[in-house]
Backbone as JSON, one array per atom type, in Angstrom:
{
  "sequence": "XXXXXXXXXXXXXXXXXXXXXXXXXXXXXXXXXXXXXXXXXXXXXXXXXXXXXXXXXXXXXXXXXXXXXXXXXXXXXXXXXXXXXXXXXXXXXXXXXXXXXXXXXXXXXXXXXXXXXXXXXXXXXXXXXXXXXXXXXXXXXXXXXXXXXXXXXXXXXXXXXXXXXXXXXXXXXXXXXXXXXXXXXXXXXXXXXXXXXXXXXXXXXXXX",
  "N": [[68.04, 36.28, -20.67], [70.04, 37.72, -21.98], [71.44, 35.41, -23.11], [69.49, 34.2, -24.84], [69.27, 36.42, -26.61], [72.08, 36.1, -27.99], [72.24, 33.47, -28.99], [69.84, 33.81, -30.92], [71.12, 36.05, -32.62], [73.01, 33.87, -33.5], [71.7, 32.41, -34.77], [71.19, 34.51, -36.82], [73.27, 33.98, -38.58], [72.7, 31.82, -40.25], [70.99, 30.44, -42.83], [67.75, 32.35, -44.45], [65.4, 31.5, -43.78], [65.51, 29.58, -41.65], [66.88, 31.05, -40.25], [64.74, 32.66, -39.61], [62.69, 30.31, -38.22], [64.35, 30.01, -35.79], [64.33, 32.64, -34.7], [61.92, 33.52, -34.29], [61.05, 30.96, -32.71], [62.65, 31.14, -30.34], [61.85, 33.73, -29.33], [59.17, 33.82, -28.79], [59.06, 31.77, -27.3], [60.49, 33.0, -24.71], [58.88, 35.1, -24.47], [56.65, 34.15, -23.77], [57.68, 32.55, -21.14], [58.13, 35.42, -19.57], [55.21, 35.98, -19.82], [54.35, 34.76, -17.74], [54.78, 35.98, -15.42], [53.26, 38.51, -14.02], [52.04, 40.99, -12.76], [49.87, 42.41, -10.33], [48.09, 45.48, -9.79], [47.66, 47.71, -7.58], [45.31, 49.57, -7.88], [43.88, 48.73, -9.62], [41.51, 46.59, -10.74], [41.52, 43.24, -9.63], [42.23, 40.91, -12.01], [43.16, 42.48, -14.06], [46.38, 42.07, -15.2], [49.96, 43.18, -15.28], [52.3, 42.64, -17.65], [55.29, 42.2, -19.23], [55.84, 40.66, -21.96], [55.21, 41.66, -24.1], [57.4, 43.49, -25.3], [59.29, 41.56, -25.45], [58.22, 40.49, -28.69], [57.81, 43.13, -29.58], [60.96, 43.68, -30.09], [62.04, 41.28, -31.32], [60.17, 41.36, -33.66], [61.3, 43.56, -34.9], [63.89, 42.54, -35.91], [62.89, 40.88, -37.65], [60.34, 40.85, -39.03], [57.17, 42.53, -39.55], [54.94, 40.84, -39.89], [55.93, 38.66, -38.7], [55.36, 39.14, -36.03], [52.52, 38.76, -35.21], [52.63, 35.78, -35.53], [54.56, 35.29, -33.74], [53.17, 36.06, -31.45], [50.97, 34.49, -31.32], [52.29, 32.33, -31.13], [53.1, 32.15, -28.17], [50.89, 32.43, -26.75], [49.65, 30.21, -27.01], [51.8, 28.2, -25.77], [51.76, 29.5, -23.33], [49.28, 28.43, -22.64], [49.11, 25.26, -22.87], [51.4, 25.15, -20.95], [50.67, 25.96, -18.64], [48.17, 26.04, -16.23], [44.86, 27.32, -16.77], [42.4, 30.02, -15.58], [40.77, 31.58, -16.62], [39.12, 30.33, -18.6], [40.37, 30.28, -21.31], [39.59, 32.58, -21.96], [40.7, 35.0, -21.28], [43.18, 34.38, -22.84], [42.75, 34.79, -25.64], [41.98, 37.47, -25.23], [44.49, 38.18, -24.74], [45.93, 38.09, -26.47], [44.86, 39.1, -29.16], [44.89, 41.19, -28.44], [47.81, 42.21, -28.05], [48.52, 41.58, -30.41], [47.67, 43.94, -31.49], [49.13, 45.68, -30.76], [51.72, 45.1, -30.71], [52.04, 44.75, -33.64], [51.6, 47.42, -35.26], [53.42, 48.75, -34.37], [55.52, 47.75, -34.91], [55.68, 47.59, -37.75], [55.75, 50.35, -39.01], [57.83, 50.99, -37.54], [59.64, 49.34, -39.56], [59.8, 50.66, -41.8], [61.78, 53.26, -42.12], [63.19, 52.4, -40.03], [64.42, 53.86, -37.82], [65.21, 56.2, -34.98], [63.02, 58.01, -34.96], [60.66, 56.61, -36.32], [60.49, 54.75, -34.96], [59.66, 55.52, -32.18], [57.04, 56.67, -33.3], [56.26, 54.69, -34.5], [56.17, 52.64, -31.78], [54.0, 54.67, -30.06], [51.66, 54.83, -31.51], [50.93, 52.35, -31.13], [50.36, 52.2, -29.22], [48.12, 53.38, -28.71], [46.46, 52.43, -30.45], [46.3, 49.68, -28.93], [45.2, 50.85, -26.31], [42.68, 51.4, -27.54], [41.57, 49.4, -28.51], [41.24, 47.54, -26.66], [39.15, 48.19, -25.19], [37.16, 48.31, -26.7], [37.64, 45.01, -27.13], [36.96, 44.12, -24.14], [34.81, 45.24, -23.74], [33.09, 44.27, -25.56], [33.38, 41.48, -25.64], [35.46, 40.2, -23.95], [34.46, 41.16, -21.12], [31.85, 40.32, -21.06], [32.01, 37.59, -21.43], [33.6, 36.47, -19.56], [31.68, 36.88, -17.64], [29.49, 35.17, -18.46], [30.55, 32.66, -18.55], [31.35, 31.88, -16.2], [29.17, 32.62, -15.08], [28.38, 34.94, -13.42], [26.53, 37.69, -12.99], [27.4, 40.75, -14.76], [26.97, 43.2, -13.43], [28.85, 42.39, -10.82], [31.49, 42.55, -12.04], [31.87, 44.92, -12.73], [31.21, 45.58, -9.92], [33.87, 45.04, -8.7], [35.64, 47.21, -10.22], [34.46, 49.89, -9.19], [35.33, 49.67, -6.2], [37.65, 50.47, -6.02], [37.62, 52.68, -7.67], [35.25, 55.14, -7.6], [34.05, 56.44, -9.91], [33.5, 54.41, -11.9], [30.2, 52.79, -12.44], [29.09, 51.35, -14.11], [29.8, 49.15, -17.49], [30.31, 50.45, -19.09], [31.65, 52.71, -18.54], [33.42, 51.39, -16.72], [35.55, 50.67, -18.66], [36.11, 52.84, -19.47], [37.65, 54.1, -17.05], [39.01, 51.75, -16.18], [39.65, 49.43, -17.8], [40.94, 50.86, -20.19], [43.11, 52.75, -18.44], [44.41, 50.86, -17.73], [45.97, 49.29, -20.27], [47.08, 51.8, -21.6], [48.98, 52.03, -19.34], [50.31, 49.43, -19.57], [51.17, 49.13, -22.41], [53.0, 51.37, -22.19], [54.77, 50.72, -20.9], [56.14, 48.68, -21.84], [56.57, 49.64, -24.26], [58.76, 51.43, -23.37], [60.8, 49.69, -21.98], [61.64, 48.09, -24.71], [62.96, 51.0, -25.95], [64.6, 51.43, -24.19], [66.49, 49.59, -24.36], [67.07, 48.54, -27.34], [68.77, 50.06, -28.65], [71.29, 48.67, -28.3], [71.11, 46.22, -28.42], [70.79, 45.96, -31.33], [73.01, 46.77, -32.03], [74.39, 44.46, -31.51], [73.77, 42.7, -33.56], [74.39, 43.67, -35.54], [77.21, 43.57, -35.4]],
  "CA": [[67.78, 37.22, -21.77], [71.34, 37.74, -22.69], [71.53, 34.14, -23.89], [68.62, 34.44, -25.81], [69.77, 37.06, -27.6], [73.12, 35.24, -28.45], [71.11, 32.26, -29.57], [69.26, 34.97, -32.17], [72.76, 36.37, -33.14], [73.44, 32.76, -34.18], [70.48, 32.46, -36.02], [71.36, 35.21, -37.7], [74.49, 33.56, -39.57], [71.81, 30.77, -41.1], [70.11, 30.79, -44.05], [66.56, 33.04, -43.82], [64.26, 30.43, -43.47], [66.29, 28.59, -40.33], [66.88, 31.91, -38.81], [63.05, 33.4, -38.76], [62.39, 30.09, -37.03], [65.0, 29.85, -34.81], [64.18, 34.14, -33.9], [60.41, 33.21, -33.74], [60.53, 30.18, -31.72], [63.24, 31.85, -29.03], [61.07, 35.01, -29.05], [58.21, 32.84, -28.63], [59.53, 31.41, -25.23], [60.63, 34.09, -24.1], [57.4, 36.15, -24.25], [55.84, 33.25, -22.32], [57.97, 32.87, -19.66], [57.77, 36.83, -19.22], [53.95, 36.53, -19.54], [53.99, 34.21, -16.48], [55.64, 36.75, -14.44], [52.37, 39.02, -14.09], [52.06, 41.57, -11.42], [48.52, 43.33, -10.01], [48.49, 46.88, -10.03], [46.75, 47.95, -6.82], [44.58, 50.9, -8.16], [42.84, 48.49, -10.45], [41.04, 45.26, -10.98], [42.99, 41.98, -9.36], [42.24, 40.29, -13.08], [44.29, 43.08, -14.92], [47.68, 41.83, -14.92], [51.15, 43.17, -15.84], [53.69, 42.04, -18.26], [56.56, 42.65, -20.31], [56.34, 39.88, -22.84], [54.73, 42.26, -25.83], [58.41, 44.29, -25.37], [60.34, 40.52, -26.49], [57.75, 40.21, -29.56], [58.25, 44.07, -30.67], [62.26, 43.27, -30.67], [61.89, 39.99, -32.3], [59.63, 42.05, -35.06], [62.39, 44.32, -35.61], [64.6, 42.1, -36.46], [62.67, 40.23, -38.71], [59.56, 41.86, -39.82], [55.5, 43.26, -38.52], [54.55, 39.39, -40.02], [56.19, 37.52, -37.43], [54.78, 39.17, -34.67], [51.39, 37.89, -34.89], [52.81, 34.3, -35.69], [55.0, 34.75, -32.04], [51.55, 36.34, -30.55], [50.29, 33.15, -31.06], [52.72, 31.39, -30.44], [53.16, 33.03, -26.62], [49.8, 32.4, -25.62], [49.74, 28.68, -27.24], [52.73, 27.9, -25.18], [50.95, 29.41, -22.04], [48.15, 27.57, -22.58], [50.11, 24.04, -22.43], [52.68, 25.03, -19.84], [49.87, 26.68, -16.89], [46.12, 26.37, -15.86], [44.06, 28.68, -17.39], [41.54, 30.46, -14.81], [39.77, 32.26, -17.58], [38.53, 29.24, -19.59], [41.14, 30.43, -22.42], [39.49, 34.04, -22.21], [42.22, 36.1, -21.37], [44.45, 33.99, -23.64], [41.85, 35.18, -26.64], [42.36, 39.04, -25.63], [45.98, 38.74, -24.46], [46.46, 37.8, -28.37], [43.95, 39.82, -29.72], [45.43, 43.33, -27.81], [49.06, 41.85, -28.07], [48.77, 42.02, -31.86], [46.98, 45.46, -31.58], [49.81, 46.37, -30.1], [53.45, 45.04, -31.51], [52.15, 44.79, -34.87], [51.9, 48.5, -36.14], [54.57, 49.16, -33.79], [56.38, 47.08, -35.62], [55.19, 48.24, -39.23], [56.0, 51.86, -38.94], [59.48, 51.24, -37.32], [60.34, 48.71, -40.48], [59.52, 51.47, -43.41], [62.67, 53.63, -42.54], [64.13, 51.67, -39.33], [65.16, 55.37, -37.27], [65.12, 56.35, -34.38], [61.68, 58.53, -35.13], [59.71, 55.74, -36.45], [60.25, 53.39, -33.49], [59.49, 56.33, -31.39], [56.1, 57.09, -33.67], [55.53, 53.21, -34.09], [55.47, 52.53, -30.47], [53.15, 55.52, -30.43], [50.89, 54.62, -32.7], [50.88, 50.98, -31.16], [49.88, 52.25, -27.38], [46.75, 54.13, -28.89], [45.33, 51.06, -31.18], [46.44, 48.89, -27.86], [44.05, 51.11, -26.09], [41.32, 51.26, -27.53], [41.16, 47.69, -28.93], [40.94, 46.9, -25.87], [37.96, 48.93, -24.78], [36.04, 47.08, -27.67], [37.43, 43.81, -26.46], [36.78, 44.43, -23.06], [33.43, 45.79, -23.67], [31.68, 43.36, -26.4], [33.59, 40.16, -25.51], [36.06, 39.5, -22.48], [34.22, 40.91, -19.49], [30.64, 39.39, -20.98], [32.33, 35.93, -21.59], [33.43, 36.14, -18.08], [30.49, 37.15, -16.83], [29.01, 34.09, -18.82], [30.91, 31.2, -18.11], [31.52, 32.19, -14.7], [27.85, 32.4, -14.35], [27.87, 36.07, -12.46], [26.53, 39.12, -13.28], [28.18, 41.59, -15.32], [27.31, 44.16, -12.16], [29.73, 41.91, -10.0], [32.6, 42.66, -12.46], [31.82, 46.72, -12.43], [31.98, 46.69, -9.04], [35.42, 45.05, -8.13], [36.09, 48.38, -10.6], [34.0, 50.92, -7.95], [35.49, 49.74, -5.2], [38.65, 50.97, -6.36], [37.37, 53.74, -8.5], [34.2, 55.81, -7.63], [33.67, 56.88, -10.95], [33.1, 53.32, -12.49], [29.44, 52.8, -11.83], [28.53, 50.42, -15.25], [30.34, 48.4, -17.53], [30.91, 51.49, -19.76], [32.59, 53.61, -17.33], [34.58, 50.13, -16.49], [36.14, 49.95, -19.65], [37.16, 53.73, -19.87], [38.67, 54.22, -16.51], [40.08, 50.63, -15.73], [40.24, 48.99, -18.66], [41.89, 51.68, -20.89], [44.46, 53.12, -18.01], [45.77, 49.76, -17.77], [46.3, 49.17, -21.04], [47.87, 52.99, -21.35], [50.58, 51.58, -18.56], [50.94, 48.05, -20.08], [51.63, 49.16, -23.46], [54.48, 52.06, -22.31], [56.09, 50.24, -19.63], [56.24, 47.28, -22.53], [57.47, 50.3, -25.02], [60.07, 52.06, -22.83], [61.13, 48.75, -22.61], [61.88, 48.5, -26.06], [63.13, 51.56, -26.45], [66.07, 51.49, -23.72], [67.33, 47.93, -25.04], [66.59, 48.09, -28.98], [70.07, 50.49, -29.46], [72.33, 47.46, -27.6], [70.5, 44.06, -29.35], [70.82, 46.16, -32.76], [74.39, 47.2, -32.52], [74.63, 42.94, -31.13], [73.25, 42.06, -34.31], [75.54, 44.16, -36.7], [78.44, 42.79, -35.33]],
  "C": [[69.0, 37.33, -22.66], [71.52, 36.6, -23.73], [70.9, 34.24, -24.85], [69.21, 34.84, -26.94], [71.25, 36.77, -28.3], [72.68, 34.28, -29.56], [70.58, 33.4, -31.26], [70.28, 35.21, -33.03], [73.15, 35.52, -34.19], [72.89, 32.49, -35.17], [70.89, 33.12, -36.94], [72.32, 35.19, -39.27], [73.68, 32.19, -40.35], [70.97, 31.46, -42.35], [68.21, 31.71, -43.35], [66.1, 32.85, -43.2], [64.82, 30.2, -41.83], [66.34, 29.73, -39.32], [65.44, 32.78, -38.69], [62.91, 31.95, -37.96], [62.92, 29.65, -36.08], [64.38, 31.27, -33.86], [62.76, 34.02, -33.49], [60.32, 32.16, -32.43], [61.44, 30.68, -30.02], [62.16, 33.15, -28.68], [59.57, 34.62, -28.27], [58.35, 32.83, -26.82], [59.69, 31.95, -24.59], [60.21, 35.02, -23.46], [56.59, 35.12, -23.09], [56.42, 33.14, -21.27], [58.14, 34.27, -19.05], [55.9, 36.82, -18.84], [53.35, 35.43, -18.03], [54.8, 34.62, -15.4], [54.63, 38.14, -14.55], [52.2, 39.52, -12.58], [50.68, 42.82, -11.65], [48.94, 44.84, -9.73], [47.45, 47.37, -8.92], [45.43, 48.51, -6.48], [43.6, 50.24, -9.59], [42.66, 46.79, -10.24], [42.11, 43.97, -10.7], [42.57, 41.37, -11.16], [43.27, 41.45, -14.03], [45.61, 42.87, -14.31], [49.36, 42.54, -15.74], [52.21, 42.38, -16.37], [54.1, 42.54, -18.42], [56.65, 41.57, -21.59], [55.88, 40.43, -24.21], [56.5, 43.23, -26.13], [59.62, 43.12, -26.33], [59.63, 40.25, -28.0], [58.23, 41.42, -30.22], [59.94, 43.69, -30.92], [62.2, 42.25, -31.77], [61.33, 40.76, -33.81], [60.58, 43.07, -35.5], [63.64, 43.9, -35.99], [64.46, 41.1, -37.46], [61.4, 40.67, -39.37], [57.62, 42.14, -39.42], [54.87, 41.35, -38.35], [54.25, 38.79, -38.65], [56.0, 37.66, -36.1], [53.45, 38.7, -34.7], [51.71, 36.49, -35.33], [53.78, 34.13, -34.18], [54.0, 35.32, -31.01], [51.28, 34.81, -30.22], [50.69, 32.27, -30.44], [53.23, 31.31, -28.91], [52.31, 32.34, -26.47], [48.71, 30.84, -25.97], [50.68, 27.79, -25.99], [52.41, 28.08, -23.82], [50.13, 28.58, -21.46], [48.5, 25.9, -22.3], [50.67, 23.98, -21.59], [52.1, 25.46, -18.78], [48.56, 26.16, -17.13], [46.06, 27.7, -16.2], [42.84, 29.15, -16.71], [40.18, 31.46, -15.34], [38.95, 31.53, -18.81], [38.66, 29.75, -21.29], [40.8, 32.21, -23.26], [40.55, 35.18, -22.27], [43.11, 35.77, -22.52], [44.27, 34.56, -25.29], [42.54, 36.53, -26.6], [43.2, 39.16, -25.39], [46.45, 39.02, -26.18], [45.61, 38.93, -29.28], [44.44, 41.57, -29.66], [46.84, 43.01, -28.26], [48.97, 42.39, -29.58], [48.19, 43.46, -32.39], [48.3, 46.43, -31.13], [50.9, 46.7, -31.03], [53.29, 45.15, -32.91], [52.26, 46.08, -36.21], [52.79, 49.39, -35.12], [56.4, 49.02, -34.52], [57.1, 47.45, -37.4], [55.72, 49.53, -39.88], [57.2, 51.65, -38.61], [59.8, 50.91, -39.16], [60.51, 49.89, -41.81], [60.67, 52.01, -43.41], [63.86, 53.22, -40.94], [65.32, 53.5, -38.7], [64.52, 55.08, -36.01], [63.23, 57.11, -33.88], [60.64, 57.79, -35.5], [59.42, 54.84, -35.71], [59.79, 53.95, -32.42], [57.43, 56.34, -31.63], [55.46, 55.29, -34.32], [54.5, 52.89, -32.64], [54.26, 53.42, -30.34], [51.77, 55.3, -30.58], [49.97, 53.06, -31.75], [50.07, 51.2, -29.65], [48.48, 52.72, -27.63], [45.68, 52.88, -29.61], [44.99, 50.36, -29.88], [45.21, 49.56, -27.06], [43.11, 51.31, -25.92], [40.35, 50.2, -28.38], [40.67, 46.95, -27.87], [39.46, 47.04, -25.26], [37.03, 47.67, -25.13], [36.26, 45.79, -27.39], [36.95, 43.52, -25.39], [35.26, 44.15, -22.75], [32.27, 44.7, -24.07], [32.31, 42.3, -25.9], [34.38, 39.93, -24.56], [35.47, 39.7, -21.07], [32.7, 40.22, -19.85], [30.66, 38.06, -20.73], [32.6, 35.75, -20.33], [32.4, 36.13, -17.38], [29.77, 35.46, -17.31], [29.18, 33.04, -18.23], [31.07, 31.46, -16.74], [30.27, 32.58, -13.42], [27.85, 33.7, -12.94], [27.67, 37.41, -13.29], [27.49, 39.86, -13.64], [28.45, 42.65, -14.25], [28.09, 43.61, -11.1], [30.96, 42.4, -10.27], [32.72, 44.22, -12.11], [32.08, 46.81, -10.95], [33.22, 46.27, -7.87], [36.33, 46.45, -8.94], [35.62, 49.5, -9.26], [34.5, 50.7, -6.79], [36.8, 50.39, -5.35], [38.68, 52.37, -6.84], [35.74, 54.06, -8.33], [33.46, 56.36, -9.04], [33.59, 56.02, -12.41], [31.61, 53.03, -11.97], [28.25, 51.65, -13.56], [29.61, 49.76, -16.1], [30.95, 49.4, -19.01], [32.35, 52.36, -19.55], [33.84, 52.16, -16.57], [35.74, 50.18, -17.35], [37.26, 51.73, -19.85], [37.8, 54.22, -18.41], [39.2, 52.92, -15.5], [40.88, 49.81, -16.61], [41.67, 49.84, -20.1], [43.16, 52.36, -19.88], [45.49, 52.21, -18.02], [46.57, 49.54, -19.07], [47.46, 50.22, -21.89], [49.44, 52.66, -20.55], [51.11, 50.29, -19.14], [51.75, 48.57, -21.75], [53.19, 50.15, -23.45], [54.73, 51.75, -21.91], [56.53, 49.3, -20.96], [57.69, 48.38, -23.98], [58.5, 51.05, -24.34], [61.18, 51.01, -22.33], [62.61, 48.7, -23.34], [63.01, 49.75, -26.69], [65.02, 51.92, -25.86], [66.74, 50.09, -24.59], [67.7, 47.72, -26.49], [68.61, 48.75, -29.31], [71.09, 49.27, -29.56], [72.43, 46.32, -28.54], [71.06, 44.81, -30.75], [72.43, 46.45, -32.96], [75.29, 45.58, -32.39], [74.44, 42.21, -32.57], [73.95, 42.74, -35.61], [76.39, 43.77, -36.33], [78.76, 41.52, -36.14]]
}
């Protein structure tokens, strides 16, 4: 990580151009090898997985601008897609990108306008509640049907690796608001507290 952020630093003494894609394509990598470091959360669904790699995209976007986080979204879960097997027949990789940019991008947006301490606070914010309930709607109309699809099982199979965990999942409704949305609730602040310890350090690294 340290390196990384050195590397960036360097960037930083290049012309614009050279250093967005030097800060994109390190940020890039970065986020992927974080997003293949994914840990189950016992109290919900083995397919919901933990990261940290939306925490290296919001940095990266604050040092260069809301843009370039959905161009290192992509480029994360491009880079996954090449470098692992994909067990979701490129599903997950759809809503990792899809929530990812729900996420860092008006996280991102809101810091940049006056770059404080209160807007990165009310970014993040902002960014955990879209993240939430983007997901729902992804969740709902298109990632657990498509699984259900290609995977050729019932949608009531998926609900009830939720019920066995949670009594009060009992359809694919009730799936989405207490498995799919808590996770997303913990993925997005663990990803922003993050963010929020590290951002003073890299930024005072990057005025130097």
């Amino acid at each position: 990580m340290a390196t990384v952020i050195v590397w960036m630093k360097e960037g930083m003494m290049m012309n614009k151009k050279t250093k967005y894609l030097v800060t994109v394509s390190l940020a890039a990598a970065l986020a992927m090898v974080l997003l293949l470091f994914r840990v189950s959360l016992p109290f919900l669904p083995p397919f919901y997985k933990l990261d940290f790699s939306e925490s290296v995209v919001i940095l990266a976007g604050y040092i260069l601008n809301a843009k370039a986080t959905i161009i290192i979204q992509l480029l994360k879960n491009i880079l996954k897609i090449v470098t692992s097997s994909t067990n979701s027949a490129f599903v997950g990789d759809l809503a990792n990108f899809i929530m990812g940019v729900s996420f860092v991008f008006p996280a991102v947006a809101i810091y940049k306008r006056k770059e404080d301490k209160q807007s990165m606070v009310l970014g993040l914010a902002v960014g955990i509640v879209i993240l939430t309930i983007a997901s729902c709607f992804v969740n709902y109309y298109i990632m657990l049907p498509a699984y259900a699809a290609i995977f050729k099982m019932p949608i009531e199979d998926i609900v009830a690796m939720g019920s066995r965990l949670n009594s009060n999942i009992t359809d694919l409704f009730t799936f989405v608001i207490f498995a799919t949305a808590p996770f997303n609730l913990i993925k997005g602040t663990s990803n922003a507290l993050i963010v929020l310890l590290v951002w003073k350090n890299i930024k005072v690294l990057f005025k130097k």
